[in-house]
mmCIF file of C-alpha atoms in Angstrom:
data_model
loop_
_atom_site.group_PDB
_atom_site.id
_atom_site.type_symbol
_atom_site.label_atom_id
_atom_site.label_comp_id
_atom_site.label_asym_id
_atom_site.label_seq_id
_atom_site.Cartn_x
_atom_site.Cartn_y
_atom_site.Cartn_z
ATOM 1 C CA UNK A 2 153.810 101.502 89.478
ATOM 2 C CA UNK A 3 153.794 102.474 85.774
ATOM 3 C CA UNK A 4 150.144 101.403 85.412
ATOM 4 C CA UNK A 5 149.131 103.536 88.386
ATOM 5 C CA UNK A 6 150.930 106.535 86.898
ATOM 6 C CA UNK A 7 149.173 105.985 83.568
ATOM 7 C CA UNK A 8 145.820 105.731 85.326
ATOM 8 C CA UNK A 9 146.391 109.023 87.118
ATOM 9 C CA UNK A 10 147.376 110.699 83.842
ATOM 10 C CA UNK A 11 144.245 109.342 82.150
ATOM 11 C CA UNK A 12 142.024 110.658 84.935
ATOM 12 C CA UNK A 13 143.767 114.044 84.895
ATOM 13 C CA UNK A 14 143.339 114.431 81.122
ATOM 14 C CA UNK A 15 139.798 113.007 81.142
ATOM 15 C CA UNK A 16 138.099 116.409 80.652
ATOM 16 C CA UNK A 17 140.420 117.493 77.823
ATOM 17 C CA UNK A 18 139.891 117.321 74.061
ATOM 18 C CA UNK A 19 143.410 117.411 72.638
ATOM 19 C CA UNK A 20 143.135 115.268 69.518
ATOM 20 C CA UNK A 21 143.900 114.814 65.845
ATOM 21 C CA UNK A 22 140.806 115.094 63.624
ATOM 22 C CA UNK A 23 140.419 113.400 60.247
ATOM 23 C CA UNK A 24 137.923 114.364 57.554
ATOM 24 C CA UNK A 25 137.198 111.437 55.205
ATOM 25 C CA UNK A 26 134.196 111.537 52.878
ATOM 26 C CA UNK A 27 131.891 109.904 55.418
ATOM 27 C CA UNK A 28 132.515 112.760 57.890
ATOM 28 C CA UNK A 29 130.197 114.929 55.781
ATOM 29 C CA UNK A 30 126.422 114.975 55.755
ATOM 30 C CA UNK A 31 124.714 116.717 52.837
ATOM 31 C CA UNK A 32 128.171 117.996 51.887
ATOM 32 C CA UNK A 33 128.661 119.663 55.297
ATOM 33 C CA UNK A 34 131.539 118.793 57.638
ATOM 34 C CA UNK A 35 130.104 117.456 60.893
ATOM 35 C CA UNK A 36 132.270 117.227 64.024
ATOM 36 C CA UNK A 37 130.389 114.177 65.303
ATOM 37 C CA UNK A 38 131.324 112.238 62.153
ATOM 38 C CA UNK A 39 135.037 113.109 62.195
ATOM 39 C CA UNK A 40 137.235 110.170 63.339
ATOM 40 C CA UNK A 41 139.448 111.606 66.065
ATOM 41 C CA UNK A 42 142.467 110.256 67.899
ATOM 42 C CA UNK A 43 142.589 111.911 71.311
ATOM 43 C CA UNK A 44 145.644 112.164 73.540
ATOM 44 C CA UNK A 45 143.713 110.387 76.278
ATOM 45 C CA UNK A 46 143.043 107.518 73.825
ATOM 46 C CA UNK A 47 146.791 106.930 73.528
ATOM 47 C CA UNK A 48 147.102 106.862 77.319
ATOM 48 C CA UNK A 49 144.234 104.366 77.541
ATOM 49 C CA UNK A 50 145.873 102.077 74.968
ATOM 50 C CA UNK A 51 149.116 102.152 76.969
ATOM 51 C CA UNK A 52 147.151 101.389 80.142
ATOM 52 C CA UNK A 53 145.296 98.449 78.599
ATOM 53 C CA UNK A 54 148.306 96.822 76.916
ATOM 54 C CA UNK A 55 150.023 95.341 80.040
ATOM 55 C CA UNK A 56 146.671 93.872 81.100
ATOM 56 C CA UNK A 57 145.914 92.007 77.871
ATOM 57 C CA UNK A 58 146.510 88.566 79.397
ATOM 58 C CA UNK A 59 143.892 89.140 82.101
ATOM 59 C CA UNK A 60 141.533 90.625 79.523
ATOM 60 C CA UNK A 61 141.853 87.570 77.253
ATOM 61 C CA UNK A 62 141.167 85.265 80.194
ATOM 62 C CA UNK A 63 137.988 87.209 80.971
ATOM 63 C CA UNK A 64 136.946 87.103 77.315
ATOM 64 C CA UNK A 65 137.384 83.314 77.223
ATOM 65 C CA UNK A 66 135.093 82.942 80.229
ATOM 66 C CA UNK A 67 132.432 85.007 78.467
ATOM 67 C CA UNK A 68 132.979 83.700 74.943
ATOM 68 C CA UNK A 69 129.275 83.215 74.101
ATOM 69 C CA UNK A 70 128.298 86.768 75.038
ATOM 70 C CA UNK A 71 131.335 88.112 73.166
ATOM 71 C CA UNK A 72 130.367 86.122 70.055
ATOM 72 C CA UNK A 73 126.789 87.450 70.156
ATOM 73 C CA UNK A 74 127.927 91.063 70.485
ATOM 74 C CA UNK A 75 130.558 90.601 67.769
ATOM 75 C CA UNK A 76 127.885 89.371 65.357
ATOM 76 C CA UNK A 77 125.622 92.268 66.310
ATOM 77 C CA UNK A 78 128.388 94.860 65.856
ATOM 78 C CA UNK A 79 129.272 93.399 62.454
ATOM 79 C CA UNK A 80 125.665 93.454 61.236
ATOM 80 C CA UNK A 81 124.996 96.892 62.709
ATOM 81 C CA UNK A 82 128.029 98.309 60.898
ATOM 82 C CA UNK A 83 127.776 96.529 57.537
ATOM 83 C CA UNK A 84 124.019 96.999 57.151
ATOM 84 C CA UNK A 85 124.055 100.582 58.430
ATOM 85 C CA UNK A 86 123.926 103.764 56.356
ATOM 86 C CA UNK A 87 127.671 104.419 56.596
ATOM 87 C CA UNK A 88 129.652 101.255 57.450
ATOM 88 C CA UNK A 89 133.009 103.038 57.781
ATOM 89 C CA UNK A 90 131.550 105.655 60.094
ATOM 90 C CA UNK A 91 130.007 102.934 62.261
ATOM 91 C CA UNK A 92 133.305 101.048 62.299
ATOM 92 C CA UNK A 93 135.146 104.012 63.808
ATOM 93 C CA UNK A 94 132.377 104.624 66.343
ATOM 94 C CA UNK A 95 132.450 100.978 67.424
ATOM 95 C CA UNK A 96 136.264 101.025 67.585
ATOM 96 C CA UNK A 97 136.181 103.928 70.048
ATOM 97 C CA UNK A 98 133.407 102.408 72.138
ATOM 98 C CA UNK A 99 135.209 99.055 72.302
ATOM 99 C CA UNK A 100 138.405 100.821 73.393
ATOM 100 C CA UNK A 101 136.502 102.533 76.197
ATOM 101 C CA UNK A 102 134.806 99.270 77.203
ATOM 102 C CA UNK A 103 138.221 97.589 77.398
ATOM 103 C CA UNK A 104 139.331 100.480 79.596
ATOM 104 C CA UNK A 105 136.302 99.875 81.828
ATOM 105 C CA UNK A 106 137.072 96.139 81.942
ATOM 106 C CA UNK A 107 140.696 96.857 82.855
ATOM 107 C CA UNK A 108 139.580 99.127 85.694
ATOM 108 C CA UNK A 109 137.319 96.363 86.993
ATOM 109 C CA UNK A 110 139.969 93.638 86.680
ATOM 110 C CA UNK A 111 142.536 95.798 88.465
ATOM 111 C CA UNK A 112 139.947 96.690 91.131
ATOM 112 C CA UNK A 113 140.714 100.387 90.940
ATOM 113 C CA UNK A 114 139.581 102.328 94.011
ATOM 114 C CA UNK A 115 138.544 105.907 94.739
ATOM 115 C CA UNK A 116 141.798 106.623 96.584
ATOM 116 C CA UNK A 117 143.793 105.876 93.423
ATOM 117 C CA UNK A 118 142.018 108.431 91.246
ATOM 118 C CA UNK A 119 140.834 111.045 93.763
ATOM 119 C CA UNK A 120 143.778 113.469 93.524
ATOM 120 C CA UNK A 121 144.088 113.689 89.703
ATOM 121 C CA UNK A 122 140.294 113.897 89.342
ATOM 122 C CA UNK A 123 140.019 116.759 91.835
ATOM 123 C CA UNK A 124 143.012 118.564 90.330
ATOM 124 C CA UNK A 125 141.721 118.466 86.761
ATOM 125 C CA UNK A 126 138.193 119.360 87.895
ATOM 126 C CA UNK A 127 139.562 122.375 89.767
ATOM 127 C CA UNK A 128 141.310 123.536 86.587
ATOM 128 C CA UNK A 129 138.243 123.220 84.369
ATOM 129 C CA UNK A 130 136.067 125.052 86.918
ATOM 130 C CA UNK A 131 138.615 127.907 87.138
ATOM 131 C CA UNK A 132 138.644 128.088 83.335
ATOM 132 C CA UNK A 133 134.844 128.097 83.360
ATOM 133 C CA UNK A 134 134.819 131.065 85.769
ATOM 134 C CA UNK A 135 137.338 132.948 83.601
ATOM 135 C CA UNK A 136 135.243 132.361 80.479
ATOM 136 C CA UNK A 137 132.088 133.589 82.204
ATOM 137 C CA UNK A 138 133.740 136.764 83.504
ATOM 138 C CA UNK A 139 135.565 137.578 80.262
ATOM 139 C CA UNK A 140 132.841 136.276 77.920
ATOM 140 C CA UNK A 141 135.444 134.576 75.783
ATOM 141 C CA UNK A 142 138.107 131.875 75.712
ATOM 142 C CA UNK A 143 141.356 132.065 77.682
ATOM 143 C CA UNK A 144 143.544 130.549 74.958
ATOM 144 C CA UNK A 145 147.196 129.679 75.510
ATOM 145 C CA UNK A 146 147.717 126.308 77.194
ATOM 146 C CA UNK A 147 143.983 125.767 77.520
ATOM 147 C CA UNK A 148 143.678 125.727 73.726
ATOM 148 C CA UNK A 149 145.840 122.595 73.701
ATOM 149 C CA UNK A 150 143.640 121.041 76.373
ATOM 150 C CA UNK A 151 140.601 121.363 74.141
ATOM 151 C CA UNK A 152 139.238 124.840 74.814
ATOM 152 C CA UNK A 153 137.498 126.168 71.722
ATOM 153 C CA UNK A 154 138.520 129.668 70.651
ATOM 154 C CA UNK A 155 135.565 132.046 70.825
ATOM 155 C CA UNK A 156 134.540 135.573 71.755
ATOM 156 C CA UNK A 157 131.288 137.311 72.613
ATOM 157 C CA UNK A 158 130.564 137.864 68.918
ATOM 158 C CA UNK A 159 131.056 134.206 67.885
ATOM 159 C CA UNK A 160 127.759 132.853 66.466
ATOM 160 C CA UNK A 161 126.134 129.569 67.433
ATOM 161 C CA UNK A 162 127.133 129.557 71.111
ATOM 162 C CA UNK A 163 124.838 128.799 74.020
ATOM 163 C CA UNK A 164 123.573 132.101 75.396
ATOM 164 C CA UNK A 165 121.448 133.178 78.320
ATOM 165 C CA UNK A 166 119.622 136.406 79.106
ATOM 166 C CA UNK A 167 120.098 137.323 82.773
ATOM 167 C CA UNK A 168 118.484 140.525 84.072
ATOM 168 C CA UNK A 169 118.805 142.088 80.651
ATOM 169 C CA UNK A 170 122.376 140.888 80.089
ATOM 170 C CA UNK A 171 123.150 138.626 77.144
ATOM 171 C CA UNK A 172 125.691 136.109 78.469
ATOM 172 C CA UNK A 173 127.647 133.325 76.777
ATOM 173 C CA UNK A 174 127.442 130.131 78.807
ATOM 174 C CA UNK A 175 130.976 128.933 79.701
ATOM 175 C CA UNK A 176 131.993 125.513 78.395
ATOM 176 C CA UNK A 177 135.572 125.198 79.714
ATOM 177 C CA UNK A 178 137.424 122.464 77.765
ATOM 178 C CA UNK A 179 134.163 120.871 76.605
ATOM 179 C CA UNK A 180 132.287 121.245 73.333
ATOM 180 C CA UNK A 181 129.149 122.503 75.084
ATOM 181 C CA UNK A 182 128.075 123.787 78.496
ATOM 182 C CA UNK A 183 125.602 120.923 78.918
ATOM 183 C CA UNK A 184 128.372 118.375 78.390
ATOM 184 C CA UNK A 185 130.467 120.183 81.017
ATOM 185 C CA UNK A 186 127.540 120.139 83.454
ATOM 186 C CA UNK A 187 126.987 116.410 82.943
ATOM 187 C CA UNK A 188 130.659 115.719 83.631
ATOM 188 C CA UNK A 189 130.625 117.819 86.818
ATOM 189 C CA UNK A 190 127.419 116.123 87.941
ATOM 190 C CA UNK A 191 129.127 112.713 87.928
ATOM 191 C CA UNK A 192 132.226 114.099 89.667
ATOM 192 C CA UNK A 193 129.980 115.572 92.371
ATOM 193 C CA UNK A 194 128.237 112.218 92.784
ATOM 194 C CA UNK A 195 131.577 110.468 93.320
ATOM 195 C CA UNK A 196 132.549 113.095 95.899
ATOM 196 C CA UNK A 197 129.159 112.711 97.589
ATOM 197 C CA UNK A 198 129.276 108.897 97.710
ATOM 198 C CA UNK A 199 132.849 108.882 99.037
ATOM 199 C CA UNK A 200 132.090 111.577 101.649
ATOM 200 C CA UNK A 201 134.793 113.920 100.385
ATOM 201 C CA UNK A 202 135.666 117.196 102.091
ATOM 202 C CA UNK A 203 133.152 120.039 101.840
ATOM 203 C CA UNK A 204 135.339 122.438 99.834
ATOM 204 C CA UNK A 205 135.653 119.950 96.974
ATOM 205 C CA UNK A 206 131.876 119.540 96.730
ATOM 206 C CA UNK A 207 131.361 123.319 96.861
ATOM 207 C CA UNK A 208 133.885 123.760 94.040
ATOM 208 C CA UNK A 209 132.185 121.225 91.781
ATOM 209 C CA UNK A 210 128.709 122.493 92.642
ATOM 210 C CA UNK A 211 129.790 126.040 91.737
ATOM 211 C CA UNK A 212 130.968 124.829 88.337
ATOM 212 C CA UNK A 213 127.706 122.943 87.864
ATOM 213 C CA UNK A 214 125.635 126.059 88.579
ATOM 214 C CA UNK A 215 127.763 128.284 86.319
ATOM 215 C CA UNK A 216 127.303 125.865 83.406
ATOM 216 C CA UNK A 217 123.607 126.816 83.535
ATOM 217 C CA UNK A 218 122.338 123.434 82.361
ATOM 218 C CA UNK A 219 118.658 123.066 83.278
ATOM 219 C CA UNK A 220 118.703 119.263 82.957
ATOM 220 C CA UNK A 221 121.792 118.871 85.163
ATOM 221 C CA UNK A 222 120.371 121.236 87.796
ATOM 222 C CA UNK A 223 117.073 119.322 87.741
ATOM 223 C CA UNK A 224 118.984 116.072 88.292
ATOM 224 C CA UNK A 225 120.908 117.660 91.166
ATOM 225 C CA UNK A 226 117.702 118.843 92.844
ATOM 226 C CA UNK A 227 115.891 115.518 92.508
ATOM 227 C CA UNK A 228 118.807 113.295 93.576
ATOM 228 C CA UNK A 229 120.749 115.381 96.113
ATOM 229 C CA UNK A 230 118.250 117.896 97.526
ATOM 230 C CA UNK A 231 114.850 116.178 97.451
ATOM 231 C CA UNK A 232 116.467 112.716 97.554
ATOM 232 C CA UNK A 233 113.678 111.029 95.622
ATOM 233 C CA UNK A 234 114.072 107.265 95.295
ATOM 234 C CA UNK A 235 116.674 106.601 92.575
ATOM 235 C CA UNK A 236 114.850 103.570 91.196
ATOM 236 C CA UNK A 237 111.653 105.598 90.848
ATOM 237 C CA UNK A 238 113.513 108.463 89.146
ATOM 238 C CA UNK A 239 115.239 106.102 86.714
ATOM 239 C CA UNK A 240 111.973 104.398 85.761
ATOM 240 C CA UNK A 241 110.082 107.691 85.432
ATOM 241 C CA UNK A 242 112.637 109.439 83.227
ATOM 242 C CA UNK A 243 113.283 106.378 81.080
ATOM 243 C CA UNK A 244 109.547 106.227 80.439
ATOM 244 C CA UNK A 245 109.472 109.963 79.711
ATOM 245 C CA UNK A 246 112.394 109.588 77.293
ATOM 246 C CA UNK A 247 110.636 106.980 75.190
ATOM 247 C CA UNK A 248 107.299 108.823 75.427
ATOM 248 C CA UNK A 249 108.853 111.884 73.782
ATOM 249 C CA UNK A 250 108.788 110.164 70.412
ATOM 250 C CA UNK A 251 104.983 110.345 70.480
ATOM 251 C CA UNK A 252 104.981 114.027 71.440
ATOM 252 C CA UNK A 253 106.926 115.749 68.634
ATOM 253 C CA UNK A 254 104.412 118.553 68.207
ATOM 254 C CA UNK A 255 104.665 120.076 71.659
ATOM 255 C CA UNK A 256 104.444 123.855 71.660
ATOM 256 C CA UNK A 257 107.810 125.382 72.569
ATOM 257 C CA UNK A 258 108.292 129.016 73.547
ATOM 258 C CA UNK A 259 112.079 128.950 73.235
ATOM 259 C CA UNK A 260 113.970 128.436 69.986
ATOM 260 C CA UNK A 261 116.466 126.005 71.555
ATOM 261 C CA UNK A 262 113.610 123.829 72.809
ATOM 262 C CA UNK A 263 111.849 124.079 69.451
ATOM 263 C CA UNK A 264 115.026 122.919 67.677
ATOM 264 C CA UNK A 265 115.264 119.903 69.967
ATOM 265 C CA UNK A 266 111.614 118.972 69.492
ATOM 266 C CA UNK A 267 112.079 119.356 65.734
ATOM 267 C CA UNK A 268 114.423 116.341 65.783
ATOM 268 C CA UNK A 269 111.901 114.056 67.506
ATOM 269 C CA UNK A 270 109.797 113.534 64.371
ATOM 270 C CA UNK A 271 112.820 112.552 62.207
ATOM 271 C CA UNK A 272 114.025 110.309 65.051
ATOM 272 C CA UNK A 273 110.709 108.459 64.941
ATOM 273 C CA UNK A 274 111.029 107.987 61.175
ATOM 274 C CA UNK A 275 114.620 106.763 61.547
ATOM 275 C CA UNK A 276 113.597 104.209 64.187
ATOM 276 C CA UNK A 277 110.721 102.956 62.022
ATOM 277 C CA UNK A 278 113.018 102.698 58.975
ATOM 278 C CA UNK A 279 115.426 100.310 60.746
ATOM 279 C CA UNK A 280 113.688 98.936 63.851
ATOM 280 C CA UNK A 281 115.750 95.774 64.348
ATOM 281 C CA UNK A 282 119.400 96.771 63.852
ATOM 282 C CA UNK A 283 119.108 100.549 63.678
ATOM 283 C CA UNK A 284 120.808 102.735 61.076
ATOM 284 C CA UNK A 285 124.261 101.921 62.465
ATOM 285 C CA UNK A 286 126.231 103.346 65.360
ATOM 286 C CA UNK A 287 127.037 107.012 64.734
ATOM 287 C CA UNK A 288 124.719 107.208 61.725
ATOM 288 C CA UNK A 289 121.862 109.293 63.111
ATOM 289 C CA UNK A 290 123.110 112.483 61.425
ATOM 290 C CA UNK A 291 123.562 110.892 57.956
ATOM 291 C CA UNK A 292 120.025 109.515 58.304
ATOM 292 C CA UNK A 293 118.752 112.890 59.493
ATOM 293 C CA UNK A 294 120.263 114.747 56.526
ATOM 294 C CA UNK A 295 118.020 112.821 54.132
ATOM 295 C CA UNK A 296 114.882 113.732 56.103
ATOM 296 C CA UNK A 297 115.339 117.452 56.743
ATOM 297 C CA UNK A 298 114.155 120.007 54.177
ATOM 298 C CA UNK A 299 116.893 121.841 52.284
ATOM 299 C CA UNK A 300 116.474 125.030 54.322
ATOM 300 C CA UNK A 301 117.338 123.089 57.487
ATOM 301 C CA UNK A 302 120.570 121.566 56.163
ATOM 302 C CA UNK A 303 122.784 123.746 58.336
ATOM 303 C CA UNK A 304 125.596 122.770 60.766
ATOM 304 C CA UNK A 305 123.457 123.932 63.708
ATOM 305 C CA UNK A 306 120.598 121.629 62.675
ATOM 306 C CA UNK A 307 122.701 118.568 61.787
ATOM 307 C CA UNK A 308 123.060 117.190 65.289
ATOM 308 C CA UNK A 309 121.893 114.108 67.193
ATOM 309 C CA UNK A 310 118.439 114.086 68.736
ATOM 310 C CA UNK A 311 118.670 115.478 72.275
ATOM 311 C CA UNK A 312 117.574 112.253 73.896
ATOM 312 C CA UNK A 313 120.177 109.658 74.867
ATOM 313 C CA UNK A 314 117.777 106.725 74.737
ATOM 314 C CA UNK A 315 116.013 107.558 71.462
ATOM 315 C CA UNK A 316 119.422 108.122 69.885
ATOM 316 C CA UNK A 317 120.605 104.708 71.080
ATOM 317 C CA UNK A 318 117.418 103.092 69.767
ATOM 318 C CA UNK A 319 117.701 104.762 66.353
ATOM 319 C CA UNK A 320 121.339 103.696 65.909
ATOM 320 C CA UNK A 321 121.275 100.174 67.386
ATOM 321 C CA UNK A 322 117.626 99.186 66.971
ATOM 322 C CA UNK A 323 115.462 97.147 69.304
ATOM 323 C CA UNK A 324 117.953 94.280 69.074
ATOM 324 C CA UNK A 325 120.695 96.496 70.480
ATOM 325 C CA UNK A 326 118.431 97.660 73.310
ATOM 326 C CA UNK A 327 117.446 94.037 74.014
ATOM 327 C CA UNK A 328 121.083 92.891 74.211
ATOM 328 C CA UNK A 329 121.977 95.800 76.499
ATOM 329 C CA UNK A 330 118.993 94.956 78.717
ATOM 330 C CA UNK A 331 120.064 91.299 78.938
ATOM 331 C CA UNK A 332 123.540 92.415 79.962
ATOM 332 C CA UNK A 333 122.097 94.660 82.674
ATOM 333 C CA UNK A 334 119.807 91.889 83.937
ATOM 334 C CA UNK A 335 122.798 89.575 84.268
ATOM 335 C CA UNK A 336 124.376 92.095 86.650
ATOM 336 C CA UNK A 337 121.105 93.075 88.338
ATOM 337 C CA UNK A 338 122.208 92.382 91.955
ATOM 338 C CA UNK A 339 125.029 94.927 91.581
ATOM 339 C CA UNK A 340 122.961 97.435 89.615
ATOM 340 C CA UNK A 341 120.144 97.696 92.169
ATOM 341 C CA UNK A 342 122.565 98.700 94.910
ATOM 342 C CA UNK A 343 121.698 102.267 96.060
ATOM 343 C CA UNK A 344 125.163 103.591 95.105
ATOM 344 C CA UNK A 345 124.789 102.514 91.486
ATOM 345 C CA UNK A 346 121.088 103.334 91.229
ATOM 346 C CA UNK A 347 121.920 106.941 92.086
ATOM 347 C CA UNK A 348 124.289 107.080 89.116
ATOM 348 C CA UNK A 349 121.616 105.577 86.848
ATOM 349 C CA UNK A 350 119.109 108.180 88.031
ATOM 350 C CA UNK A 351 121.467 111.024 87.076
ATOM 351 C CA UNK A 352 121.985 109.503 83.621
ATOM 352 C CA UNK A 353 118.254 108.876 83.125
ATOM 353 C CA UNK A 354 117.311 112.461 84.032
ATOM 354 C CA UNK A 355 119.965 114.243 81.972
ATOM 355 C CA UNK A 356 119.751 111.681 79.163
ATOM 356 C CA UNK A 357 116.087 112.510 78.677
ATOM 357 C CA UNK A 358 117.137 115.971 77.469
ATOM 358 C CA UNK A 359 120.549 115.503 75.832
ATOM 359 C CA UNK A 360 122.770 113.088 73.954
ATOM 360 C CA UNK A 361 126.281 113.624 75.358
ATOM 361 C CA UNK A 362 126.395 110.311 77.270
ATOM 362 C CA UNK A 363 126.127 108.597 73.881
ATOM 363 C CA UNK A 364 128.192 110.903 71.671
ATOM 364 C CA UNK A 365 130.988 112.696 73.553
ATOM 365 C CA UNK A 366 134.200 110.964 74.758
ATOM 366 C CA UNK A 367 134.629 113.005 77.949
ATOM 367 C CA UNK A 368 131.163 112.115 79.200
ATOM 368 C CA UNK A 369 131.483 108.466 78.214
ATOM 369 C CA UNK A 370 134.769 108.145 80.079
ATOM 370 C CA UNK A 371 133.658 109.803 83.323
ATOM 371 C CA UNK A 372 130.543 107.605 83.251
ATOM 372 C CA UNK A 373 132.581 104.414 82.775
ATOM 373 C CA UNK A 374 135.074 105.493 85.438
ATOM 374 C CA UNK A 375 132.246 106.108 87.904
ATOM 375 C CA UNK A 376 130.566 102.803 87.028
ATOM 376 C CA UNK A 377 133.815 100.880 87.560
ATOM 377 C CA UNK A 378 134.148 102.371 91.052
ATOM 378 C CA UNK A 379 130.519 101.843 92.067
ATOM 379 C CA UNK A 380 129.848 98.310 90.776
#
């Protein structure tokens, strides 16, 4: 009873960002505070810890059955952290990822079903879409309670926000309780997929689709078209966009007509250098930005430029190396019969398409958690 209540609270607060940020020395790159490097304790993290705790006995039993794999990954994590650019930064990144993986394992061991999480997921999604609509209409944040749920305070004049020109109007893209509109769109894309797979009522899918469109994320809309409208084979999509993701590293000099695209392409060349500098173990989990700061010219050492490469797979390769990719591939191959099921392949296709153009599946807690929640339900 208590565990079910905790689970529903976790799912409800999944899209929120209420947290306590810390700013140790390693949270700076080139002397600049970087949000991605700030160790943060989120409210939802506390709920997850409470949810995991009563299930520790079952977790330990599972770990004993998989002791060899656990030992291999423990050695890899230790080497990746200690030999990385910023060991303490990597330690905190691994700590969060391990917490979320334990959450995923707990969901699997408890055999959580769609019916258990449907109501809180729909309720919280409805709230973030309503907030998104308000932000779009008012071209600014709502504040109040939403501030405590993670909404960032901003107005039309705030610099550095995602903007769009629409029939001569300069509009700020709404981001709801997320750090960026693209992250919001990715989250809504996975929620829509869960609604689609579980044949939920039409109004719920219309609501989520509306939020997805208003987020104005080109990558998320492309994924929606290819998977839900054109219904191209998910295995083919996954293979094609994974190949495209890795091919980008050889195409850093593409001509870009938009500044945002140019900024993203700019990071491909440093990403290639970072991968070459540490091909086996990577530069350490969470250490792409510290590595990037030593490669950019002084005029580019600005908060807007100090960000991960907008490519989920190249970012993973740069931080964990080819050994990390190999271990992840072995893990996937071990579960291949479950992964090639159409339900799960559809999820992989969405991640492959959006991951080819952004990094939020690797860097942002909200996107990691909705992905793990979806995976636990579909496997």
